[in-house]
Coordinates of C-alpha atoms and ligand atoms in Angstrom, one line a residue:
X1 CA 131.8 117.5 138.2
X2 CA 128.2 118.5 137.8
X3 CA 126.7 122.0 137.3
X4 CA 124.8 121.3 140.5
X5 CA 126.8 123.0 143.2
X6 CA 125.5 122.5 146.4
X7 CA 125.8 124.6 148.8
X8 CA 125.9 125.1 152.9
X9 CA 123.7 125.5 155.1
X10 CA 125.5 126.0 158.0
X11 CA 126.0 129.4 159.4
X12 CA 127.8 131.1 162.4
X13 CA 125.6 131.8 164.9
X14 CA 127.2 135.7 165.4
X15 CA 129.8 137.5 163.5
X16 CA 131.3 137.5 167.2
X17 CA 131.9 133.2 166.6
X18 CA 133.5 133.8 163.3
X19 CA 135.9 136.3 164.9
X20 CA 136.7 133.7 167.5
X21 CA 136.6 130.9 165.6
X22 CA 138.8 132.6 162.7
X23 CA 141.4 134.2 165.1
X24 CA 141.6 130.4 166.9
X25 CA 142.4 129.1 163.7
X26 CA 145.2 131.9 163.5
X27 CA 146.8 131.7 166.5
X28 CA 148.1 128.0 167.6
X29 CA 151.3 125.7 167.7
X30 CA 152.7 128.2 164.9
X31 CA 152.7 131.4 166.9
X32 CA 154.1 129.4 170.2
X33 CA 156.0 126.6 168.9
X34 CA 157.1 127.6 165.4
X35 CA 157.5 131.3 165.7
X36 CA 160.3 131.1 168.2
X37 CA 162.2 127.7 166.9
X38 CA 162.2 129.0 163.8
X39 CA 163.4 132.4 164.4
X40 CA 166.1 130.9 166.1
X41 CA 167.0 128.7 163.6
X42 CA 167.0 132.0 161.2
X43 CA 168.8 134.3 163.0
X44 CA 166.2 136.6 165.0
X45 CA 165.7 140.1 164.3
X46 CA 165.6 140.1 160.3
X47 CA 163.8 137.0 159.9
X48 CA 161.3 138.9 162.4
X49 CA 161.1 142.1 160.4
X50 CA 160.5 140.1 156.9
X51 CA 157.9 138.0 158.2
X52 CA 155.8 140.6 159.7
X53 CA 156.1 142.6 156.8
X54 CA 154.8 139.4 154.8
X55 CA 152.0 139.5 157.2
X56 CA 151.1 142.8 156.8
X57 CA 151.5 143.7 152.6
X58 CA 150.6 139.9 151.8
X59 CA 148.6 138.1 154.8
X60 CA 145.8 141.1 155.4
X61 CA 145.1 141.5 151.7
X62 CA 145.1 137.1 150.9
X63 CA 142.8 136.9 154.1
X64 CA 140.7 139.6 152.8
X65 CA 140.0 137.7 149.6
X66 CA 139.8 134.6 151.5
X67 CA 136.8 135.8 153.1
X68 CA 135.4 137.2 150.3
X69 CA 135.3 133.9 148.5
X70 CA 134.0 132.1 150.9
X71 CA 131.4 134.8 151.5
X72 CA 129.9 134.7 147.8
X73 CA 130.0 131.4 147.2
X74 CA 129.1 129.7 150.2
X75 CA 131.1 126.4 149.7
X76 CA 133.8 124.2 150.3
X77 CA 136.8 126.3 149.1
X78 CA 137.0 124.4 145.9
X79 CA 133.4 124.3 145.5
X80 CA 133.6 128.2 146.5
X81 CA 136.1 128.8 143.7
X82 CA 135.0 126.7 140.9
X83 CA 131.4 128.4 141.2
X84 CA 132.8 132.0 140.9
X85 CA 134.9 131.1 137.8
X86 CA 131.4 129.5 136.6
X87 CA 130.1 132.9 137.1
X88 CA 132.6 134.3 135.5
X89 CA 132.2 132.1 132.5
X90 CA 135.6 131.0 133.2
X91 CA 136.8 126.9 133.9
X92 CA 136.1 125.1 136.9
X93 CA 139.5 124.1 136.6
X94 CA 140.1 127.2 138.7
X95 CA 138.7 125.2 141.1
X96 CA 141.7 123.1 141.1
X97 CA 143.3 125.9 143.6
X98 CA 140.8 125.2 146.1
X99 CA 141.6 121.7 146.0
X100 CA 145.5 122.6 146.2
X101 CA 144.4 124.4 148.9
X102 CA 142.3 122.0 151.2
X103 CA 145.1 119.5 150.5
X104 CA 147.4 121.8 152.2
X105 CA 145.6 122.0 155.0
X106 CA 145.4 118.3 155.7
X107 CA 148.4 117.4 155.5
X108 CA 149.4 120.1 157.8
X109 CA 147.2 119.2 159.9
X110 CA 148.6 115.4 160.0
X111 CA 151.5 116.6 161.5
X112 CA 150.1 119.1 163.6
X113 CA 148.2 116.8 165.7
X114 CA 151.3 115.2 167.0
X115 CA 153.2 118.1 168.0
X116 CA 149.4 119.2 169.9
X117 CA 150.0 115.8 171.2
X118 CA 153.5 116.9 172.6
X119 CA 151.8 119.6 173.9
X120 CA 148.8 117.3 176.0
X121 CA 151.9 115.1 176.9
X122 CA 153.2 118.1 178.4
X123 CA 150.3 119.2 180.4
X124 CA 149.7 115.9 181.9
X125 CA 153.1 115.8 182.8
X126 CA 152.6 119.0 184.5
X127 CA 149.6 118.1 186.3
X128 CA 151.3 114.7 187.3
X129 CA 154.9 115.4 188.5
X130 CA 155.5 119.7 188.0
X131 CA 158.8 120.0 186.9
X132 CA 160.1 121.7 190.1
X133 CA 163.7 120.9 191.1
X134 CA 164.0 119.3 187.9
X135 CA 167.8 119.0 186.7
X136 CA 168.3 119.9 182.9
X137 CA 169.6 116.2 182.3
X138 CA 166.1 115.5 183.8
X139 CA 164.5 117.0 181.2
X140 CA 166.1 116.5 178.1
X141 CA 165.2 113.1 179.0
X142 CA 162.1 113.6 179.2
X143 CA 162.1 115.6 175.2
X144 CA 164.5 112.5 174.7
X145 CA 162.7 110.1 175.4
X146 CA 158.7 111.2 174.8
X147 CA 160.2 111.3 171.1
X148 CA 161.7 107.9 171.2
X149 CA 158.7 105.8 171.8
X150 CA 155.9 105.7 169.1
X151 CA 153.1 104.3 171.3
X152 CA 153.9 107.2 173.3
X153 CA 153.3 109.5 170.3
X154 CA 150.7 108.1 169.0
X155 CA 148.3 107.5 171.7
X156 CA 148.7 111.4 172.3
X157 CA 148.2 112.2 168.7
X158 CA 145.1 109.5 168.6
X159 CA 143.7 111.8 171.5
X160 CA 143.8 115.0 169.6
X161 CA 142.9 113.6 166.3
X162 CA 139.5 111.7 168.0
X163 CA 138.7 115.1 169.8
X164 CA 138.9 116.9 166.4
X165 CA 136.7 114.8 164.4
X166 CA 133.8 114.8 167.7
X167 CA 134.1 118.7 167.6
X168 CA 133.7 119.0 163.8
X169 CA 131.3 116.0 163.4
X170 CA 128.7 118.0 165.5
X171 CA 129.2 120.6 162.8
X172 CA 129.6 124.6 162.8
X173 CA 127.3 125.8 165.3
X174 CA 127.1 122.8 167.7
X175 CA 130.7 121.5 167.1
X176 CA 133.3 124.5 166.4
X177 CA 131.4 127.5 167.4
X178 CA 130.8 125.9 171.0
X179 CA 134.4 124.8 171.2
X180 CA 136.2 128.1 170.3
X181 CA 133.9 130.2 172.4
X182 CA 135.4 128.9 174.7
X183 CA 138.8 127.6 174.5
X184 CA 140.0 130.9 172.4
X185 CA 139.1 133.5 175.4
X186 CA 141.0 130.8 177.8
X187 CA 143.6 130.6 176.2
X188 CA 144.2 134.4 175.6
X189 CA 143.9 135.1 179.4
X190 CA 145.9 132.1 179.9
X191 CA 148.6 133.9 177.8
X192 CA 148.5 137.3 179.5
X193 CA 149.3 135.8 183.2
X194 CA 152.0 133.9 181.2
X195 CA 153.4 137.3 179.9
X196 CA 153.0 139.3 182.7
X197 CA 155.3 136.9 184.7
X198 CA 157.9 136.6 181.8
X199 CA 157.7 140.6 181.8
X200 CA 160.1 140.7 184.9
X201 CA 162.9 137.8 184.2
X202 CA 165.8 139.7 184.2
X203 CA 166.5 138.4 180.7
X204 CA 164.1 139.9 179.2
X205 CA 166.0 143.0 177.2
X206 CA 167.9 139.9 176.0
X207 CA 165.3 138.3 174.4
X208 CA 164.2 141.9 173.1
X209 CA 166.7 142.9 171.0
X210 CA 167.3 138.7 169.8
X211 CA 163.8 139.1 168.2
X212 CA 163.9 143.5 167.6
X213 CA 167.7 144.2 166.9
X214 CA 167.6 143.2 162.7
X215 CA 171.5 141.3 161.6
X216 CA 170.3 141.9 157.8
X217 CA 173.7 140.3 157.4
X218 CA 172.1 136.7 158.3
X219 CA 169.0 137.0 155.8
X220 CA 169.2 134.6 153.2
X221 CA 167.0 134.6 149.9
X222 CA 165.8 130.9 152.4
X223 CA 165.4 132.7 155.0
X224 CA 163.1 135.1 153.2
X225 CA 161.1 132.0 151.6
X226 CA 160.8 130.7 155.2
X227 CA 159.4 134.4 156.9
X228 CA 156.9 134.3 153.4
X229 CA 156.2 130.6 154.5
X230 CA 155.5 130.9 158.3
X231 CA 153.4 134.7 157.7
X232 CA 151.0 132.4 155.4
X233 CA 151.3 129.1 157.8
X234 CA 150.3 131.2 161.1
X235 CA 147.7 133.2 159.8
X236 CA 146.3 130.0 157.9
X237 CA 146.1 131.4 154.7
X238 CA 146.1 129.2 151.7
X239 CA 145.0 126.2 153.3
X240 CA 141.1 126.2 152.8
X241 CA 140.4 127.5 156.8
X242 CA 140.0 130.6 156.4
X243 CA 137.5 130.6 153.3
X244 CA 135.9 127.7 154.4
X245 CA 135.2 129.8 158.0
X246 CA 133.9 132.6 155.9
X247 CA 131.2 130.7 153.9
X248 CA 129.4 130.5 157.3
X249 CA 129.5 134.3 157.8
X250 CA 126.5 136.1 157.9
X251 CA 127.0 139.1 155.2
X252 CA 127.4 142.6 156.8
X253 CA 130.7 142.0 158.6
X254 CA 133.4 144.5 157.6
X255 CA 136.1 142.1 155.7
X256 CA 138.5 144.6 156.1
X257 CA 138.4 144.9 159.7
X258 CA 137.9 141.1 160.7
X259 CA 140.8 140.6 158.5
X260 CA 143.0 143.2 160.4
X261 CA 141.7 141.9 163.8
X262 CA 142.8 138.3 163.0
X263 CA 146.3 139.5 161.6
X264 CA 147.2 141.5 164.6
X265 CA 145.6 138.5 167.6
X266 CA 148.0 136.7 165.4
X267 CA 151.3 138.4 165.6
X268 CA 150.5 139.7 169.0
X269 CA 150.3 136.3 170.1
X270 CA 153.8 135.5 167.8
X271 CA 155.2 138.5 169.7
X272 CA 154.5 137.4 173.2
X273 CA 155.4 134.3 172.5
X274 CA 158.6 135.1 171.9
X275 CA 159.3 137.4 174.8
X276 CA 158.2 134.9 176.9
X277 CA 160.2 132.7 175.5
X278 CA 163.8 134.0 175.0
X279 CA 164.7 135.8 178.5
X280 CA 164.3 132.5 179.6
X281 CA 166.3 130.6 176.7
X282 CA 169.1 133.1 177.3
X283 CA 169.0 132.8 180.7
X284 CA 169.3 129.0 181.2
X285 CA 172.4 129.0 178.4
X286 CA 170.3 127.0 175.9
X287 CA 170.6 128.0 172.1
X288 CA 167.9 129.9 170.4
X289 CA 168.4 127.6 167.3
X290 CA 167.4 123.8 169.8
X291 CA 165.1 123.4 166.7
X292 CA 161.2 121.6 167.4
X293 CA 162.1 121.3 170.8
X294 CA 162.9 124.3 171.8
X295 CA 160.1 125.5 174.0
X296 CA 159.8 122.0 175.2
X297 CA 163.2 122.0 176.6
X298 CA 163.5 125.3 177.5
X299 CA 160.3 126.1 179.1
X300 CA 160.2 123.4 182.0
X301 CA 163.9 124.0 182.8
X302 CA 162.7 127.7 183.2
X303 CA 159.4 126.6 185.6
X304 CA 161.8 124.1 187.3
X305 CA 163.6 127.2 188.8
X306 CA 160.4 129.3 189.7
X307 CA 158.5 129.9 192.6
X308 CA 155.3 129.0 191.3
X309 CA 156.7 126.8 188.7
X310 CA 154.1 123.8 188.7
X311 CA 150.8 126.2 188.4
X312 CA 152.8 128.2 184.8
X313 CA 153.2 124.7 183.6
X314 CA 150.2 123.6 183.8
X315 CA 148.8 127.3 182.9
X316 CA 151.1 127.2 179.6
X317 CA 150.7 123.9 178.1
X318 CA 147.2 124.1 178.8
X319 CA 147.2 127.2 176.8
X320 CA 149.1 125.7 174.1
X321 CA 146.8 122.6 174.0
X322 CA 143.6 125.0 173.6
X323 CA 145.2 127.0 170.9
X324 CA 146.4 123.7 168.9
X325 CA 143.0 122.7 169.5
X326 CA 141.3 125.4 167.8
X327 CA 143.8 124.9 164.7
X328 CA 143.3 121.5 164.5
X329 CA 139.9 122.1 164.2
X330 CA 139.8 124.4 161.2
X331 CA 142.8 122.3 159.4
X332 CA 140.3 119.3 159.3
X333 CA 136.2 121.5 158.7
X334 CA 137.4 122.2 154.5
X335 CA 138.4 118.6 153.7
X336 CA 135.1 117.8 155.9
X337 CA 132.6 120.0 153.7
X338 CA 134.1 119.2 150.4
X339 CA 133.3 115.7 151.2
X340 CA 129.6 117.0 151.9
X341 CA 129.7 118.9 149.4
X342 CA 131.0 116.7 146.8
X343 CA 130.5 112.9 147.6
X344 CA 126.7 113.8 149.7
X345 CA 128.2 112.3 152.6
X346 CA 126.8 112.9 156.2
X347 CA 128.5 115.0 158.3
X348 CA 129.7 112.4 160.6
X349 CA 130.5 110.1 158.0
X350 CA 132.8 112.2 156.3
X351 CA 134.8 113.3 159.4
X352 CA 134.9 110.1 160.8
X353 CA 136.7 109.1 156.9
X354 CA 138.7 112.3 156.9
X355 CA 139.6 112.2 160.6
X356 CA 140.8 108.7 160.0
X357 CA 142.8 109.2 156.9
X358 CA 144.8 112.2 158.6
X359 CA 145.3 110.2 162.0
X360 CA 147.2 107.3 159.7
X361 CA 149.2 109.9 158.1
X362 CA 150.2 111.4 161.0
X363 CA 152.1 108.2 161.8
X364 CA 154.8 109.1 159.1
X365 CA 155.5 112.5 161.9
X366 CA 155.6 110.2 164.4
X367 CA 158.1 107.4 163.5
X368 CA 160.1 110.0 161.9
X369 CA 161.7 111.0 165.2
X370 CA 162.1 107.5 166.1
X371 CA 162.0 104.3 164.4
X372 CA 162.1 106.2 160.4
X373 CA 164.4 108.9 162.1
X374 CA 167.0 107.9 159.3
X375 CA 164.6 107.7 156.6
X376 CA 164.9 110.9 154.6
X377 CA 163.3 112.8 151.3
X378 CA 165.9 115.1 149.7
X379 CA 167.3 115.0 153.2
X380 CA 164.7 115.5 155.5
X381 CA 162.6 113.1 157.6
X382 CA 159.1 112.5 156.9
X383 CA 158.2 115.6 159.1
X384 CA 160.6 118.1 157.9
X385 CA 159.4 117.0 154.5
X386 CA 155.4 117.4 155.1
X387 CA 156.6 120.4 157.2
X388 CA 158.5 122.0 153.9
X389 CA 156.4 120.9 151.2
X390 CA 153.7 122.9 152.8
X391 CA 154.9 125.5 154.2
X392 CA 157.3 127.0 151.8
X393 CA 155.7 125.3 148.7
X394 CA 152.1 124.6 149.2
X395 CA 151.3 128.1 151.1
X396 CA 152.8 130.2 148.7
X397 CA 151.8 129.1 145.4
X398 CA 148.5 128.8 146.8
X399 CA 148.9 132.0 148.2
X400 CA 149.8 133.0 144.8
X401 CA 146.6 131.4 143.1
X402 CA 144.2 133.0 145.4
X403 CA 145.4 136.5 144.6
X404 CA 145.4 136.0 141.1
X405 CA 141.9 134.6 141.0
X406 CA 140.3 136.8 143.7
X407 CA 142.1 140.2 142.1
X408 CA 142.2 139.0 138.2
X409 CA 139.4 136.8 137.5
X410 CA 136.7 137.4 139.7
X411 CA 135.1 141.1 138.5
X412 CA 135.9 143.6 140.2
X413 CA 132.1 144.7 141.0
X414 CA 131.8 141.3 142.5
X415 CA 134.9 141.4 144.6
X416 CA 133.9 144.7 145.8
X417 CA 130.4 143.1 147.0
X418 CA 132.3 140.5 148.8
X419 CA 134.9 142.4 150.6
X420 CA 132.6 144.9 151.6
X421 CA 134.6 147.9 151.0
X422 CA 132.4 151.2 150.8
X423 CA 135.4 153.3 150.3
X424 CA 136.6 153.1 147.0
X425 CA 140.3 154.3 147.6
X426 CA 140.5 151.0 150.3
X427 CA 139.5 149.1 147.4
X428 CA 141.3 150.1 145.0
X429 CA 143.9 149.5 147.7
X430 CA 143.3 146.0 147.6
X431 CA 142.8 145.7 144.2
X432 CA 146.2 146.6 143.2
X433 CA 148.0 145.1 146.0
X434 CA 146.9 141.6 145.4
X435 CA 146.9 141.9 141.2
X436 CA 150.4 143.3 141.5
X437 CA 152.9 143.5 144.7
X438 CA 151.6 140.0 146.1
X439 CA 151.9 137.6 143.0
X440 CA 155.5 139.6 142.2
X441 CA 156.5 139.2 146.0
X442 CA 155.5 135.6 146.2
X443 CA 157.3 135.1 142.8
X444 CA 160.3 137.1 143.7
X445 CA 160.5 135.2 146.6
X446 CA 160.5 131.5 145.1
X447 CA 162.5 132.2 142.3
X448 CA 164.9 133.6 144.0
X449 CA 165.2 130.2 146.3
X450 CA 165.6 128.0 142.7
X451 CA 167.9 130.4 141.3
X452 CA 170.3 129.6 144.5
X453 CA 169.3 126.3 144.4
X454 CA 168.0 126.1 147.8
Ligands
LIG501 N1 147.7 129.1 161.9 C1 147.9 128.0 162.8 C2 149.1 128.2 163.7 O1 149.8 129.2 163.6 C3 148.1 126.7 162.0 C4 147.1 126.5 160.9 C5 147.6 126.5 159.6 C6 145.8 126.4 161.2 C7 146.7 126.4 158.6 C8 144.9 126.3 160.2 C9 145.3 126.3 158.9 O2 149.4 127.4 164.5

C-alpha cells in the first residue's frame, strides 16, 4: 500500500439522505424475511428479548463508532481504518478489519440478491395472477417449484443484481441518494397499511405473546450467538455499509442520535414484521419454524383468504422488494469505493467488476436449493454456509474489531471529535461500553458456542 490515501469526494447531498439512505440500508430482507423465520426457528420470545438487547448495549454503540470512522477518515472502510491507525502511528494492518469487513458485506450480499429476487418473483406473481382462492397445495407449489428451477432464480437475481450496480454506478448523490429518497419513504407507508390491517386478524394476541411471552427454557448458548448475529446482520453493522455511508456525511450531524434513529426504524420495522406475520402463521396452522420460506408460504395463503387480498400482495412484496433494494445497494457501495480508492478505477468500471463478481457468486445460493441441494459444507448447503459464516462469524468478530479499534486505539480526543458527543458523561458512556461490555459480550458469546461445540 502507499502512504497516498486518497480520499472521497462524494458527499450526501443533506444529512436528511444519509438518514434515509442509512436506515434503508437497516431495514430490508432481514427485518421481514429473517427476523420472523428465524425467530421461529429459535423459539420466540427469548430469542426476541436477547437480540434486542444485542441491538441496544451492542448495535447503538458499534454504529456509533461506525460513523465516526467513516466520518474522520473519509474513505473506503479499510482505507478509513488504515488511515486513523496511520494517525495514530499505529499499522495499517488495522486496516485489515476493514477489509474483513467489506468482504462481509459482499458475500452477504451474493446471497441476498436472490432471496430479493424471490421477493420480485413474488410481486409479479401478485400483479399477474393474485393469489385469491388459492388452495394451500397451490401455493406450496408455487415456493416448491420457484426454488426448483435455476433459470427461474437466476434471471430474478440477474434483475436485482443489474439494478444495483446502475443505481451505485451513477454514484452517491445521483445513484443512491435519488433511489432511497424515494423507495425508503414508500416502503414505510407501504408497511403501516400492511400493519394496520394485520392489527385486527383475530390471531393477533397469538402472535403477541409467540414473539413477547420469553420460554428462557429454549435459549441455547446458539441461540444467543444467532440473536448477537441477526442484531449485527439487520442493523448492517460490520459489514463496511454503514462506515462507508458515513464518509459522505457532512460533519455536524449528531452521531448519537442518527445512530439511535436508525436502531429503532430498525427494530420497529423487525417488530411489525412480526406481528404481521404470526396471527396469520398461527391462524392458517403453519409452523413458526417453515424456515426461509416462511413468509413466502404463509403470507399468500393468508391474502388468498382476504377480501382485498390481491391489492396486500402486491402492496407487501412491493414493500419487501424496495426495502431489499435499498440493502442491496449499500452491501455493494464499500467493495465499490475501495476499488476507487485503491485500484483508481472509474466508478462504473469498478461496479460493473464488482457487480459481476457478486452476481456469479450468487449462483452457489441459487443451485443450492436445487441442482447442489445435496451438496453441503460441515452440513449446510452453500447458502446456509455463506448465510453462517457471516452472520454468526463474520459480523461478530468484526463487530469485535471495530470496538476495539474505535474505543482502544483511536485517541480518545479524536473519537470524541468524530462522534460528536458534547456531553462528556454520554461519552464516556460510549467509551466504556465499547472498550469493555461489547468485546466481553461478543467474546462471551463465541466462546461459549466452541466450548459446546456448536
Ligand atoms: N440490514 C439489512 C437487512 O436487515 C441487510 C444488510 C446487511 C444490509 C449488511 C447492509 C449490510 O436486511
Amino acid at each position: 500500500m502507499s502512504t497516498q490515501f486518497s480520499t472521497s469526494s462524494e458527499q450526501w447531498s443533506s444529512s436528511w439522505a444519509f438518514m434515509m439512505a442509512a436506515a434503508g440500508a437497516a431495514v430490508g430482507l432481514g427485518n421481514i424475511w429473517k427476523f420472523p423465520y428465524i425467530t421461529g426457528m429459535n423459539g420466540g420470545g427469548a430469542f426476541v428479548l436477547m437480540y434486542l438487547i444485542c441491538v441496544l448495549i451492542l448495535g447503538v454503540p458499534l454504529l456509533m463508532a461506525e460513523i465516526a470512522i467513516g466520518r474522520l477518515a473519509r474513505k473506503n472502510p479499510a482505507g478509513s481504518i488504515a488511515y486513523l491507525a496511520h494517525q495514530e502511528k499505529r499499522s495499517r494492518a488495522w486496516g485489515l478489519i476493514g477489509f474483513w469487513i467489506i468482504s462481509a458485506g459482499f458475500l452477504i450480499l451474493t446471497y441476498y440478491s436472490v432471496i430479493a429476487g424471490w421477493a420480485l418473483a413474488y410481486e409479479v406473481l401478485a400483479v399477474r395472477e393474485g393469489f385469491l382462492h388459492a388452495s394451500a397445495h397451490h401455493i406450496d407449489e408455487l415456493f416448491t417449484s420457484l426454488l426448483a428451477h435455476p433459470a427461474q432464480l437466476i434471471l430474478w437475481h440477474s434483475l436485482i443484481m443489474i439494478a444495483t450496480t446502475l443505481v451505485v454506478a451513477r454514484g452517491v448523490q445521483k445513484g443512491i441518494e435519488k433511489t432511497v429518497m424515494i423507495l425508503f419513504p414508500a416502503m414505510v407507508i407501504l408497511l403501516v397499511l400492511i400493519a394496520a390491517y394485520s392489527l385486527q386478524t383475530p390471531f393477533f394476541i397469538h402472535g403477541l405473546t409467540f414473539l413477547f411471552h420469553p420460554h428462557f427454557e429454549k435459549l441455547s448458548a446458539h441461540n444467543l450467538l444467532v440473536a448477537l448475529g441477526h442484531a449485527f446482520f439487520t442493523l448492517s453493522i460490520a459489514t463496511g455499509s454503514i462506515m462507508m455511508y458515513g464518509a459522505y456525511l457532512p460533519k455536524h450531524i449528531s452521531v448519537a442520535k442518527t445512530s439511535l434513529f436508525i436502531a429503532a426504524a430498525d427494530t420497529f420495522v423487525a417488530l411489525i414484521a412480526g406481528l404481521a406475520i404470526y396471527p396469520l402463521v398461527f391462524a392458517h396452522g403453519l409452523q413458526p419454524a417453515a424456515g426461509p420460506g416462511l413468509i413466502f408460504k404463509t403470507l399468500p395463503l393468508a391474502f388468498s383468504a382476504m377480501e382485498h387480498g390481491n391489492l396486500l400482495a402486491i402492496l407487501f412484496f412491493a414493500m419487501l422488494v424496495f426495502a431489499a433494494f435499498t440493502s442491496t445497494i449499500s452491501l455493494l457501495e464499500p467493495t465499490v469505493a475501495w476499488l476507487i480508492e485503491t485500484c483508481a478505477w472509474s466508478r462504473w468500471q469498478a461496479a460493473l467488476v464488482s457487480g459481476s463478481v457478486a452476481w456469479a457468486l450468487g449462483l452457489l445460493t441459487v443451485f443450492s436449493f436445487n441442482i447442489a441441494k445435496t451438496t453441503t459444507i460441515l452440513g449446510l448447503t452453500f447458502f446456509a454456509a455463506i448465510d453462517y459464516l457471516t452472520s454468526n462469524i463474520m459480523l461478530p468478530l468484526g463487530g469485535l474489531l471495530i470496538a476495539l479499534f474505535a474505543a482502544w486505539i483511536i485517541k480518545t480526543s479524536v473519537m470524541r471529535t468524530g462522534l460528536n458527543i458534547r456531553q462528556k458523561y454520554g461519552f464516556y458512556l460510549w467509551l466504556w461500553t465499547s472498550r469493555i461490555i461489547v468485546p466481553i459480550a461478543i467474546l462471551f458469546v463465541m466462546i461459549n458456542v466452541l466450548g459446546l461445540g456448536a
